[in-house]
PDB file of C-alpha atoms and ligand atoms in Angstrom:
ATOM      1  CA  MET A   4     136.274  72.025 128.915  1.00  0.00           C
ATOM      2  CA  ALA A   5     138.897  70.054 130.828  1.00  0.00           C
ATOM      3  CA  SER A   6     138.117  66.834 128.997  1.00  0.00           C
ATOM      4  CA  TYR A   7     138.530  68.590 125.657  1.00  0.00           C
ATOM      5  CA  PHE A   8     142.083  69.489 126.536  1.00  0.00           C
ATOM      6  CA  ASP A   9     142.819  66.072 127.959  1.00  0.00           C
ATOM      7  CA  GLU A  10     141.541  64.429 124.832  1.00  0.00           C
ATOM      8  CA  HIS A  11     143.650  66.560 122.562  1.00  0.00           C
ATOM      9  CA  ASP A  12     146.689  66.656 124.727  1.00  0.00           C
ATOM     10  CA  CYS A  13     147.109  70.388 124.344  1.00  0.00           C
ATOM     11  CA  GLU A  14     147.738  73.086 126.855  1.00  0.00           C
ATOM     12  CA  PRO A  15     144.832  74.985 128.405  1.00  0.00           C
ATOM     13  CA  LEU A  16     144.853  78.597 127.330  1.00  0.00           C
ATOM     14  CA  ALA A  17     146.581  81.155 129.490  1.00  0.00           C
ATOM     15  CA  ASP A  18     144.528  83.966 131.053  1.00  0.00           C
ATOM     16  CA  GLY A  19     143.170  86.300 128.403  1.00  0.00           C
ATOM     17  CA  GLU A  20     144.242  84.054 125.545  1.00  0.00           C
ATOM     18  CA  GLN A  21     141.567  83.288 122.970  1.00  0.00           C
ATOM     19  CA  PRO A  22     141.259  79.895 121.295  1.00  0.00           C
ATOM     20  CA  ASN A  23     141.688  79.973 117.541  1.00  0.00           C
ATOM     21  CA  HIS A  24     139.415  77.245 116.249  1.00  0.00           C
ATOM     22  CA  MET A  25     140.193  77.750 112.580  1.00  0.00           C
ATOM     23  CA  LEU A  26     143.833  77.321 113.366  1.00  0.00           C
ATOM     24  CA  HIS A  27     143.055  74.301 115.498  1.00  0.00           C
ATOM     25  CA  MET A  28     141.047  72.691 112.708  1.00  0.00           C
ATOM     26  CA  ALA A  29     143.693  73.501 110.136  1.00  0.00           C
ATOM     27  CA  ARG A  30     146.264  71.912 112.378  1.00  0.00           C
ATOM     28  CA  LEU A  31     144.118  68.821 112.835  1.00  0.00           C
ATOM     29  CA  LEU A  32     143.705  68.422 109.118  1.00  0.00           C
ATOM     30  CA  LEU A  33     147.170  69.328 108.004  1.00  0.00           C
ATOM     31  CA  ASP A  34     149.325  68.110 110.833  1.00  0.00           C
ATOM     32  CA  SER A  35     151.127  65.088 109.538  1.00  0.00           C
ATOM     33  CA  GLY A  36     150.794  63.690 113.045  1.00  0.00           C
ATOM     34  CA  LEU A  37     147.083  63.212 112.482  1.00  0.00           C
ATOM     35  CA  ALA A  38     147.525  60.027 110.499  1.00  0.00           C
ATOM     36  CA  ALA A  39     149.779  58.604 113.166  1.00  0.00           C
ATOM     37  CA  GLU A  40     147.196  59.540 115.802  1.00  0.00           C
ATOM     38  CA  TRP A  41     144.479  57.750 113.833  1.00  0.00           C
ATOM     39  CA  ASN A  42     146.644  54.716 113.395  1.00  0.00           C
ATOM     40  CA  ILE A  43     147.260  54.429 117.108  1.00  0.00           C
ATOM     41  CA  GLU A  44     143.551  54.926 117.830  1.00  0.00           C
ATOM     42  CA  TYR A  45     142.687  52.354 115.197  1.00  0.00           C
ATOM     43  CA  GLU A  46     144.954  49.766 116.717  1.00  0.00           C
ATOM     44  CA  GLU A  47     143.599  50.543 120.183  1.00  0.00           C
ATOM     45  CA  ALA A  48     139.991  50.345 118.988  1.00  0.00           C
ATOM     46  CA  PHE A  49     140.619  46.712 118.108  1.00  0.00           C
ATOM     47  CA  GLY A  50     142.522  45.957 121.277  1.00  0.00           C
ATOM     48  CA  GLY A  51     145.860  46.170 119.505  1.00  0.00           C
ATOM     49  CA  GLU A  52     144.967  43.081 117.494  1.00  0.00           C
ATOM     50  CA  ARG A  53     144.599  44.891 114.256  1.00  0.00           C
ATOM     51  CA  LYS A  54     147.385  46.695 112.552  1.00  0.00           C
ATOM     52  CA  VAL A  55     147.045  49.520 110.110  1.00  0.00           C
ATOM     53  CA  PRO A  56     146.561  47.919 106.706  1.00  0.00           C
ATOM     54  CA  PRO A  57     148.922  48.227 103.756  1.00  0.00           C
ATOM     55  CA  ALA A  58     148.367  50.747 100.971  1.00  0.00           C
ATOM     56  CA  SER A  59     145.862  49.688  98.330  1.00  0.00           C
ATOM     57  CA  LYS A  60     147.314  47.344  95.701  1.00  0.00           C
ATOM     58  CA  LYS A  61     145.937  49.468  92.903  1.00  0.00           C
ATOM     59  CA  PHE A  62     147.418  52.610  94.443  1.00  0.00           C
ATOM     60  CA  VAL A  63     150.828  50.972  94.720  1.00  0.00           C
ATOM     61  CA  GLU A  64     150.715  49.553  91.189  1.00  0.00           C
ATOM     62  CA  GLU A  65     149.778  52.910  89.740  1.00  0.00           C
ATOM     63  CA  LEU A  66     152.495  54.928  91.471  1.00  0.00           C
ATOM     64  CA  PRO A  67     154.591  56.458  88.691  1.00  0.00           C
ATOM     65  CA  ARG A  68     158.114  55.043  88.587  1.00  0.00           C
ATOM     66  CA  ILE A  69     160.807  57.451  87.518  1.00  0.00           C
ATOM     67  CA  ILE A  70     164.448  56.999  86.608  1.00  0.00           C
ATOM     68  CA  ILE A  71     166.866  59.347  88.339  1.00  0.00           C
ATOM     69  CA  SER A  72     168.393  61.647  85.735  1.00  0.00           C
ATOM     70  CA  PRO A  73     172.049  62.749  85.785  1.00  0.00           C
ATOM     71  CA  THR A  74     170.877  66.244  86.796  1.00  0.00           C
ATOM     72  CA  GLU A  75     168.946  64.842  89.756  1.00  0.00           C
ATOM     73  CA  ALA A  76     171.761  62.514  90.724  1.00  0.00           C
ATOM     74  CA  ALA A  77     174.069  65.543  90.855  1.00  0.00           C
ATOM     75  CA  LEU A  78     171.918  66.935  93.694  1.00  0.00           C
ATOM     76  CA  GLU A  79     173.027  63.934  95.772  1.00  0.00           C
ATOM     77  CA  LYS A  80     169.647  63.506  97.435  1.00  0.00           C
ATOM     78  CA  LYS A  81     169.322  60.530  99.723  1.00  0.00           C
ATOM     79  CA  CYS A  82     166.584  57.965  99.947  1.00  0.00           C
ATOM     80  CA  PRO A  83     165.135  58.341 103.461  1.00  0.00           C
ATOM     81  CA  VAL A  84     164.596  54.596 103.831  1.00  0.00           C
ATOM     82  CA  CYS A  85     168.071  53.223 103.069  1.00  0.00           C
ATOM     83  CA  LEU A  86     169.944  56.540 103.366  1.00  0.00           C
ATOM     84  CA  GLY A  87     171.691  55.642 100.117  1.00  0.00           C
ATOM     85  CA  LEU A  88     172.016  58.160  97.301  1.00  0.00           C
ATOM     86  CA  LEU A  89     169.306  58.471  94.702  1.00  0.00           C
ATOM     87  CA  ASP A  90     171.820  57.725  92.002  1.00  0.00           C
ATOM     88  CA  GLU A  91     171.726  58.073  88.238  1.00  0.00           C
ATOM     89  CA  GLU A  92     169.572  55.364  86.608  1.00  0.00           C
ATOM     90  CA  ASP A  93     168.066  54.281  89.932  1.00  0.00           C
ATOM     91  CA  GLU A  94     164.338  53.649  89.772  1.00  0.00           C
ATOM     92  CA  ALA A  95     162.513  55.926  92.189  1.00  0.00           C
ATOM     93  CA  ILE A  96     158.983  56.757  93.269  1.00  0.00           C
ATOM     94  CA  VAL A  97     157.693  60.165  94.279  1.00  0.00           C
ATOM     95  CA  LEU A  98     154.735  59.783  96.610  1.00  0.00           C
ATOM     96  CA  PRO A  99     151.637  61.819  95.778  1.00  0.00           C
ATOM     97  CA  LYS A 100     150.502  64.519  98.239  1.00  0.00           C
ATOM     98  CA  CYS A 101     153.796  64.803 100.125  1.00  0.00           C
ATOM     99  CA  SER A 102     156.274  64.457  97.220  1.00  0.00           C
ATOM    100  CA  HIS A 103     158.797  62.495  99.241  1.00  0.00           C
ATOM    101  CA  LYS A 104     161.090  60.515  96.962  1.00  0.00           C
ATOM    102  CA  PHE A 105     162.440  57.007  97.547  1.00  0.00           C
ATOM    103  CA  HIS A 106     164.048  54.150  95.670  1.00  0.00           C
ATOM    104  CA  SER A 107     161.232  51.979  94.313  1.00  0.00           C
ATOM    105  CA  SER A 108     162.900  48.986  95.911  1.00  0.00           C
ATOM    106  CA  CYS A 109     162.749  50.748  99.313  1.00  0.00           C
ATOM    107  CA  ILE A 110     159.256  52.249  99.301  1.00  0.00           C
ATOM    108  CA  LEU A 111     157.384  49.351  97.670  1.00  0.00           C
ATOM    109  CA  PRO A 112     157.972  46.828 100.474  1.00  0.00           C
ATOM    110  CA  TRP A 113     157.073  49.571 102.971  1.00  0.00           C
ATOM    111  CA  LEU A 114     153.715  50.278 101.315  1.00  0.00           C
ATOM    112  CA  GLN A 115     152.992  46.566 101.274  1.00  0.00           C
ATOM    113  CA  ARG A 116     152.992  46.748 105.070  1.00  0.00           C
ATOM    114  CA  VAL A 117     151.564  50.157 106.002  1.00  0.00           C
ATOM    115  CA  ASN A 118     149.548  52.844 104.264  1.00  0.00           C
ATOM    116  CA  ASN A 119     151.629  55.904 105.009  1.00  0.00           C
ATOM    117  CA  CYS A 120     154.772  57.763 104.023  1.00  0.00           C
ATOM    118  CA  PRO A 121     157.731  56.776 106.241  1.00  0.00           C
ATOM    119  CA  MET A 122     158.890  60.399 106.326  1.00  0.00           C
ATOM    120  CA  CYS A 123     155.751  62.346 107.129  1.00  0.00           C
ATOM    121  CA  ARG A 124     152.992  59.751 107.726  1.00  0.00           C
ATOM    122  CA  THR A 125     150.817  61.118 104.947  1.00  0.00           C
ATOM    123  CA  GLU A 126     148.143  58.482 104.489  1.00  0.00           C
ATOM    124  CA  PHE A 127     147.254  56.646 101.304  1.00  0.00           C
ATOM    125  CA  PRO A 128     144.197  54.606 100.357  1.00  0.00           C
ATOM    126  CA  THR A 129     143.913  51.010 101.531  1.00  0.00           C
ATOM    127  CA  ASP A 130     141.906  47.977 100.398  1.00  0.00           C
ATOM    128  CA  ASP A 131     140.613  47.388 103.920  1.00  0.00           C
ATOM    129  CA  PRO A 132     136.905  48.314 104.167  1.00  0.00           C
ATOM    130  CA  ASP A 133     136.970  48.319 108.002  1.00  0.00           C
ATOM    131  CA  TYR A 134     139.845  50.745 108.058  1.00  0.00           C
ATOM    132  CA  GLU A 135     138.302  53.006 105.417  1.00  0.00           C
ATOM    133  CA  ASN A 136     135.049  53.102 107.402  1.00  0.00           C
ATOM    134  CA  TYR A 137     136.951  53.863 110.539  1.00  0.00           C
ATOM    135  CA  LYS A 138     138.716  56.778 108.830  1.00  0.00           C
ATOM    136  CA  LYS A 139     135.408  58.165 107.536  1.00  0.00           C
ATOM    137  CA  HIS A 140     133.921  57.888 110.988  1.00  0.00           C
ATOM    138  CA  LYS A 141     136.878  59.720 112.510  1.00  0.00           C
ATOM    139  CA  ALA A 142     136.747  62.453 109.862  1.00  0.00           C
ATOM    140  CA  ARG A 143     133.047  62.991 110.632  1.00  0.00           C
ATOM    141  CA  ALA A 144     133.743  63.136 114.353  1.00  0.00           C
ATOM    142  CA  LYS A 145     136.414  65.799 113.799  1.00  0.00           C
ATOM    143  CA  GLN A 146     134.058  67.743 111.544  1.00  0.00           C
ATOM    144  CA  ARG A 147     131.303  67.646 114.191  1.00  0.00           C
ATOM    145  CA  GLU A 148     133.711  68.790 116.854  1.00  0.00           C
ATOM    146  CA  PHE A 149     134.707  71.704 114.633  1.00  0.00           C
ATOM    147  CA  GLU A 150     131.069  72.638 113.981  1.00  0.00           C
ATOM    148  CA  ILE A 151     130.302  72.601 117.705  1.00  0.00           C
ATOM    149  CA  ASP A 152     133.286  74.851 118.367  1.00  0.00           C
ATOM    150  CA  THR A 153     132.219  77.238 115.619  1.00  0.00           C
ATOM    151  CA  LEU A 154     128.666  77.339 116.915  1.00  0.00           C
ATOM    152  CA  HIS A 155     129.953  77.937 120.419  1.00  0.00           C
ATOM    153  CA  ASP A 156     132.050  80.846 119.146  1.00  0.00           C
ATOM    154  CA  ALA A 157     129.125  82.305 117.220  1.00  0.00           C
ATOM    155  CA  MET A 158     126.968  82.212 120.342  1.00  0.00           C
ATOM    156  CA  PHE A 159     129.467  83.227 122.966  1.00  0.00           C
ATOM    157  CA  GLY A 160     132.376  84.705 121.021  1.00  0.00           C
TER     158      GLY A 160
HETATM  159 ZN1   ZN B 229     166.528  53.507  99.263  1.00  0.00          ZN
HETATM  160 ZN1   ZN B 230     155.987  62.058 102.876  1.00  0.00          ZN
END
């Protein structure tokens, strides 16, 4: 199992410690680092020549724009991109899935370059068929790995 640990860059279990595959899978799926890991793998798969594509145009166009209300402005939340206040009357966008909030003028140019949230790397759809296929392929590979682990546990656990 050495290669398994190498591949996943995690510590081998200590004596008597049992692997928790459900937890491992949950971590793989939920860990916001997963998207970043995919992105690095994706770039490497194409010899570093391809960059992660921007978020889908339709996705970006359909993001709901909101206007910061006086009540919200009073909370003095900052936009993580420019570190400026999300001030009354500012136009802002709350990203789906992760709910991070930015000025529209800060997050829109970002999403025109990459397909993920600058705060947590949550991934959004792209218009790039190669990238979408690559993601599907990776998701299947992770699923298979999980099934093999589960089977292994059922047989030997
Ligand atoms: Zn901003
Ligand atoms: Zn986020």
